Amino acid sequence: MEKITIKDIARLAGVSVATVSYIINGIHEERYTQETKNKVLQIVNLYNFRPSRLAQSLALSKSRNIIILMEKHRTVLQKAESYDFLRLLGKTFERCGFNLIMRTYLEETKVDTADAIICVGMEEEKFRRLAKENFVPFLAVDGKIRDELFFQVYQDFSYVVKSGEKEFGKGNFSIVLLDMYNETLKQEIRELASDVVFLYGNDCNKIPEGNIVTVNSSLKEIAEIHGRNVHLVPSNTQNKIDALIDCFNMATERVQGMVHTMLVK
């Protein structure tokens, strides 16, 4: 694989070669907005571009720590889903020799004590805001970020719809999901199916009648108790964890030329 050049950095950041040179060498910094400087340094970090003066400052911490950043859960069912995901994630990363540090918020916006930050189900604007403040790899899980710079892993909901059609027939079911913070992913799901219901609380009486397709194991059990026919396409699987591990390795090793979005079936 060819080594990335300063021209490549400039092209990806949408700035001139001179601008990249000035920013990475700390020259004429007052000329550039913080947004421009952050964008250049994020790409430099992503592709492991190492001019001599930058080598020390952007070197990986190798702390073996990973921050798992989650939104605060509003319902018991959301907590159950998160526990199931974290159980799988913890077992896998432990085998790889990493320590997971759980957070529902960051005490400081800048983090230099972890090798990566994995954001679970985070809304896009918040993810972007935090990513701009940090130069460690940021990864998104169960949330869609409209920027090819970031690695992201989430369920292939087009596959979920097709699986529901195979089980119940086209147009003969509702997709019922626990509420999500990431509105970008919610909108994508709504565009894939005509009948999508997000449950905002613990009121299971809002589960529609008829056939149900869901990705949430805890919701499947509740819906069946209420007499619904339920088809589960589980979200928390080892396939998703393995995809996240692959993204983590590529992000921390600054692998170039790879697809950054992984849809999990």
Short mmCIF file of C-alpha atoms in Angstrom, two decimals:
data_model
loop_
_atom_site.label_atom_id
_atom_site.label_comp_id
_atom_site.label_asym_id
_atom_site.label_seq_id
_atom_site.Cartn_x
_atom_site.Cartn_y
_atom_site.Cartn_z
CA MET A 1 0.00 0.00 0.00
CA GLU A 2 1.43 3.38 -0.99
CA LYS A 3 2.38 5.80 1.74
CA ILE A 4 0.07 8.77 2.00
CA THR A 5 1.57 12.11 1.05
CA ILE A 6 1.00 15.69 2.12
CA LYS A 7 -0.82 16.22 -1.19
CA ASP A 8 -3.24 13.44 -0.25
CA ILE A 9 -3.87 15.08 3.13
CA ALA A 10 -4.57 18.40 1.40
CA ARG A 11 -7.00 16.79 -1.05
CA LEU A 12 -8.91 14.94 1.67
CA ALA A 13 -9.14 18.05 3.84
CA GLY A 14 -10.06 20.32 0.93
CA VAL A 15 -7.21 22.75 1.59
CA SER A 16 -3.90 23.65 -0.02
CA VAL A 17 -0.64 21.80 0.54
CA ALA A 18 0.77 24.95 2.13
CA THR A 19 -2.10 25.04 4.61
CA VAL A 20 -1.44 21.43 5.64
CA SER A 21 2.26 22.16 6.03
CA TYR A 22 1.63 25.22 8.17
CA ILE A 23 -0.89 23.47 10.40
CA ILE A 24 1.13 20.33 11.10
CA ASN A 25 4.23 22.41 11.78
CA GLY A 26 2.46 24.99 13.93
CA ILE A 27 3.27 27.93 11.67
CA HIS A 28 0.90 30.89 11.18
CA GLU A 29 -1.78 29.11 13.20
CA GLU A 30 -3.71 32.34 13.64
CA ARG A 31 -4.54 32.27 9.92
CA TYR A 32 -6.77 29.21 10.19
CA THR A 33 -10.03 28.46 11.94
CA GLN A 34 -10.13 25.78 14.60
CA GLU A 35 -12.42 23.75 12.35
CA THR A 36 -9.81 23.74 9.54
CA LYS A 37 -7.00 22.81 11.91
CA ASN A 38 -9.06 20.00 13.47
CA LYS A 39 -10.00 18.59 10.05
CA VAL A 40 -6.39 18.48 8.89
CA LEU A 41 -5.13 16.93 12.13
CA GLN A 42 -7.92 14.33 12.16
CA ILE A 43 -6.91 13.17 8.66
CA VAL A 44 -3.22 13.23 9.61
CA ASN A 45 -4.08 11.06 12.60
CA LEU A 46 -6.37 8.72 10.66
CA TYR A 47 -3.79 7.90 7.99
CA ASN A 48 -0.85 7.81 10.38
CA PHE A 49 0.95 10.59 8.48
CA ARG A 50 4.04 11.29 10.56
CA PRO A 51 6.19 14.34 9.78
CA SER A 52 9.08 14.35 12.21
CA ARG A 53 7.81 17.24 14.33
CA LEU A 54 4.39 15.62 14.66
CA ALA A 55 5.56 12.12 15.47
CA GLN A 56 5.82 12.63 19.20
CA SER A 57 2.68 14.69 19.70
CA LEU A 58 0.33 12.40 17.78
CA ALA A 59 1.82 9.05 18.74
CA LEU A 60 -0.68 6.58 20.14
CA SER A 61 -0.89 6.42 23.89
CA LYS A 62 -0.90 2.60 23.91
CA SER A 63 -2.73 2.75 27.22
CA ARG A 64 -4.73 -0.41 26.42
CA ASN A 65 -7.77 1.58 27.56
CA ILE A 66 -10.91 2.08 25.47
CA ILE A 67 -13.64 4.48 26.48
CA ILE A 68 -17.18 3.27 25.79
CA LEU A 69 -19.36 6.37 25.65
CA MET A 70 -23.10 5.78 25.92
CA GLU A 71 -26.16 7.96 26.22
CA LYS A 72 -28.19 7.73 29.43
CA HIS A 73 -30.97 5.19 29.05
CA ARG A 74 -34.57 6.22 29.52
CA THR A 75 -36.18 2.78 29.88
CA VAL A 76 -35.61 -0.60 31.44
CA LEU A 77 -35.66 -2.26 28.01
CA GLN A 78 -32.91 0.07 26.73
CA LYS A 79 -30.80 -0.87 29.75
CA ALA A 80 -31.36 -4.56 29.06
CA GLU A 81 -30.24 -4.18 25.43
CA SER A 82 -27.15 -2.23 26.48
CA TYR A 83 -26.20 -4.84 29.05
CA ASP A 84 -26.45 -7.57 26.43
CA PHE A 85 -24.22 -5.59 24.05
CA LEU A 86 -21.65 -4.70 26.71
CA ARG A 87 -21.47 -8.31 27.88
CA LEU A 88 -20.44 -9.44 24.39
CA LEU A 89 -18.14 -6.46 23.87
CA GLY A 90 -16.40 -6.85 27.22
CA LYS A 91 -15.66 -10.54 26.73
CA THR A 92 -14.15 -9.95 23.29
CA PHE A 93 -12.00 -6.94 24.17
CA GLU A 94 -10.83 -8.64 27.37
CA ARG A 95 -9.48 -11.52 25.28
CA CYS A 96 -7.60 -8.91 23.23
CA GLY A 97 -6.03 -7.43 26.36
CA PHE A 98 -7.96 -4.14 26.53
CA ASN A 99 -9.62 -2.40 29.45
CA LEU A 100 -13.08 -0.92 28.88
CA ILE A 101 -13.93 2.34 30.65
CA MET A 102 -17.66 3.04 30.70
CA ARG A 103 -18.90 6.63 30.50
CA THR A 104 -22.30 8.26 30.00
CA TYR A 105 -20.55 11.61 29.53
CA LEU A 106 -17.02 12.97 29.26
CA GLU A 107 -15.78 14.98 32.23
CA GLU A 108 -13.59 16.90 29.78
CA THR A 109 -14.14 17.26 26.07
CA LYS A 110 -10.54 16.30 25.25
CA VAL A 111 -9.30 12.79 25.99
CA ASP A 112 -5.71 11.61 25.86
CA THR A 113 -5.87 8.62 28.21
CA ALA A 114 -7.39 6.08 25.83
CA ASP A 115 -6.44 4.41 22.57
CA ALA A 116 -9.93 4.95 21.14
CA ILE A 117 -13.43 6.12 22.01
CA ILE A 118 -16.40 3.99 20.96
CA CYS A 119 -19.69 5.91 20.92
CA VAL A 120 -22.77 3.70 21.23
CA GLY A 121 -26.03 4.99 19.77
CA MET A 122 -24.90 8.61 19.95
CA GLU A 123 -26.70 11.32 18.03
CA GLU A 124 -24.71 12.68 15.12
CA GLU A 125 -24.22 16.29 16.19
CA LYS A 126 -22.84 15.29 19.60
CA PHE A 127 -20.54 12.72 18.00
CA ARG A 128 -19.13 15.31 15.61
CA ARG A 129 -18.64 17.84 18.39
CA LEU A 130 -16.66 15.41 20.54
CA ALA A 131 -14.68 14.05 17.58
CA LYS A 132 -13.51 17.54 16.65
CA GLU A 133 -12.01 17.94 20.11
CA ASN A 134 -10.02 14.70 20.06
CA PHE A 135 -7.34 13.15 17.93
CA VAL A 136 -7.72 9.59 19.16
CA PRO A 137 -9.85 7.37 16.88
CA PHE A 138 -13.62 7.83 17.30
CA LEU A 139 -15.90 4.95 16.30
CA ALA A 140 -19.71 4.91 16.12
CA VAL A 141 -21.84 1.87 16.93
CA ASP A 142 -25.61 1.74 16.35
CA GLY A 143 -25.54 5.27 15.00
CA LYS A 144 -25.08 6.67 11.51
CA ILE A 145 -22.52 9.44 10.94
CA ARG A 146 -22.60 11.10 7.53
CA ASP A 147 -18.84 11.42 7.21
CA GLU A 148 -16.57 8.82 5.61
CA LEU A 149 -13.76 9.89 7.93
CA PHE A 150 -15.19 7.88 10.83
CA PHE A 151 -15.54 4.13 11.24
CA GLN A 152 -19.10 3.11 12.05
CA VAL A 153 -20.92 -0.17 12.65
CA TYR A 154 -24.68 -0.58 12.64
CA GLN A 155 -27.34 -3.06 11.62
CA ASP A 156 -28.27 -3.52 7.98
CA PHE A 157 -31.92 -2.55 8.24
CA SER A 158 -32.59 -3.28 4.59
CA TYR A 159 -31.78 -6.89 5.51
CA VAL A 160 -34.13 -6.63 8.51
CA VAL A 161 -36.96 -5.55 6.20
CA LYS A 162 -36.25 -8.37 3.73
CA SER A 163 -36.15 -10.88 6.57
CA GLY A 164 -39.54 -9.65 7.77
CA GLU A 165 -40.99 -9.94 4.28
CA LYS A 166 -39.72 -13.48 4.03
CA GLU A 167 -41.32 -14.35 7.36
CA PHE A 168 -44.68 -12.56 7.11
CA GLY A 169 -45.03 -11.29 3.54
CA LYS A 170 -44.57 -7.81 2.14
CA GLY A 171 -46.54 -5.11 3.93
CA ASN A 172 -47.83 -7.58 6.52
CA PHE A 173 -45.85 -6.49 9.57
CA SER A 174 -44.68 -3.54 11.64
CA ILE A 175 -41.06 -2.85 12.50
CA VAL A 176 -40.97 -2.06 16.21
CA LEU A 177 -37.77 -0.79 17.81
CA LEU A 178 -36.65 0.72 21.06
CA ASP A 179 -36.08 4.43 20.67
CA MET A 180 -32.73 5.64 19.33
CA TYR A 181 -30.85 8.87 19.98
CA ASN A 182 -29.34 8.90 16.49
CA GLU A 183 -31.97 10.62 14.32
CA THR A 184 -29.95 10.04 11.13
CA LEU A 185 -30.27 6.26 11.50
CA LYS A 186 -33.93 6.55 12.51
CA GLN A 187 -34.68 8.45 9.32
CA GLU A 188 -32.90 5.83 7.23
CA ILE A 189 -35.03 3.11 8.82
CA ARG A 190 -38.24 5.06 8.17
CA GLU A 191 -37.29 5.34 4.51
CA LEU A 192 -36.86 1.56 4.24
CA ALA A 193 -40.25 0.54 5.60
CA SER A 194 -43.74 2.01 5.59
CA ASP A 195 -44.70 0.99 9.14
CA VAL A 196 -42.01 1.76 11.73
CA VAL A 197 -42.71 2.31 15.42
CA PHE A 198 -40.16 3.56 17.96
CA LEU A 199 -41.07 2.94 21.59
CA TYR A 200 -40.16 5.99 23.66
CA GLY A 201 -40.97 4.57 27.08
CA ASN A 202 -41.88 1.44 29.01
CA ASP A 203 -45.52 1.47 27.84
CA CYS A 204 -45.81 -1.81 25.96
CA ASN A 205 -49.47 -1.10 25.17
CA LYS A 206 -48.12 1.03 22.30
CA ILE A 207 -46.87 -2.09 20.51
CA PRO A 208 -49.07 -2.35 17.39
CA GLU A 209 -51.33 -5.29 16.71
CA GLY A 210 -50.40 -7.92 14.15
CA ASN A 211 -47.02 -9.24 13.11
CA ILE A 212 -43.91 -7.61 14.58
CA VAL A 213 -40.33 -7.50 13.34
CA THR A 214 -37.70 -6.23 15.78
CA VAL A 215 -33.97 -6.29 16.42
CA ASN A 216 -34.33 -5.99 20.20
CA SER A 217 -34.34 -9.29 22.10
CA SER A 218 -35.93 -7.78 25.22
CA LEU A 219 -38.73 -6.28 23.14
CA LYS A 220 -39.41 -9.63 21.49
CA GLU A 221 -40.11 -11.24 24.85
CA ILE A 222 -42.45 -8.45 25.92
CA ALA A 223 -44.32 -8.44 22.60
CA GLU A 224 -44.84 -12.20 22.75
CA ILE A 225 -46.24 -11.88 26.26
CA HIS A 226 -48.79 -9.46 24.78
CA GLY A 227 -49.77 -12.02 22.15
CA ARG A 228 -47.93 -10.66 19.11
CA ASN A 229 -46.26 -12.79 16.44
CA VAL A 230 -42.63 -11.66 16.54
CA HIS A 231 -39.73 -12.19 14.16
CA LEU A 232 -36.37 -11.27 15.68
CA VAL A 233 -33.32 -10.20 13.67
CA PRO A 234 -31.01 -9.68 16.65
CA SER A 235 -28.85 -6.59 16.86
CA ASN A 236 -26.48 -7.80 19.57
CA THR A 237 -24.53 -10.54 17.86
CA GLN A 238 -20.95 -11.70 17.74
CA ASN A 239 -20.90 -10.63 14.09
CA LYS A 240 -21.42 -7.02 15.17
CA ILE A 241 -18.72 -7.29 17.82
CA ASP A 242 -16.31 -8.82 15.30
CA ALA A 243 -17.04 -6.00 12.84
CA LEU A 244 -16.37 -3.46 15.59
CA ILE A 245 -13.07 -5.17 16.44
CA ASP A 246 -12.07 -5.00 12.76
CA CYS A 247 -12.91 -1.29 12.66
CA PHE A 248 -11.06 -0.66 15.90
CA ASN A 249 -7.93 -2.37 14.56
CA MET A 250 -8.07 -0.44 11.28
CA ALA A 251 -8.68 2.86 13.07
CA THR A 252 -5.90 2.49 15.61
CA GLU A 253 -3.44 1.13 13.04
CA ARG A 254 -4.42 3.86 10.53
CA VAL A 255 -5.10 1.39 7.74
CA GLN A 256 -5.67 3.24 4.47
CA GLY A 257 -8.08 2.63 1.63
CA MET A 258 -10.72 0.74 3.62
CA VAL A 259 -14.49 1.17 3.70
CA HIS A 260 -15.36 2.85 6.99
CA THR A 261 -19.04 1.84 7.25
CA MET A 262 -19.88 -1.76 8.13
CA LEU A 263 -23.50 -2.91 7.94
CA VAL A 264 -24.12 -6.04 9.99
CA LYS A 265 -26.71 -8.64 9.05
#
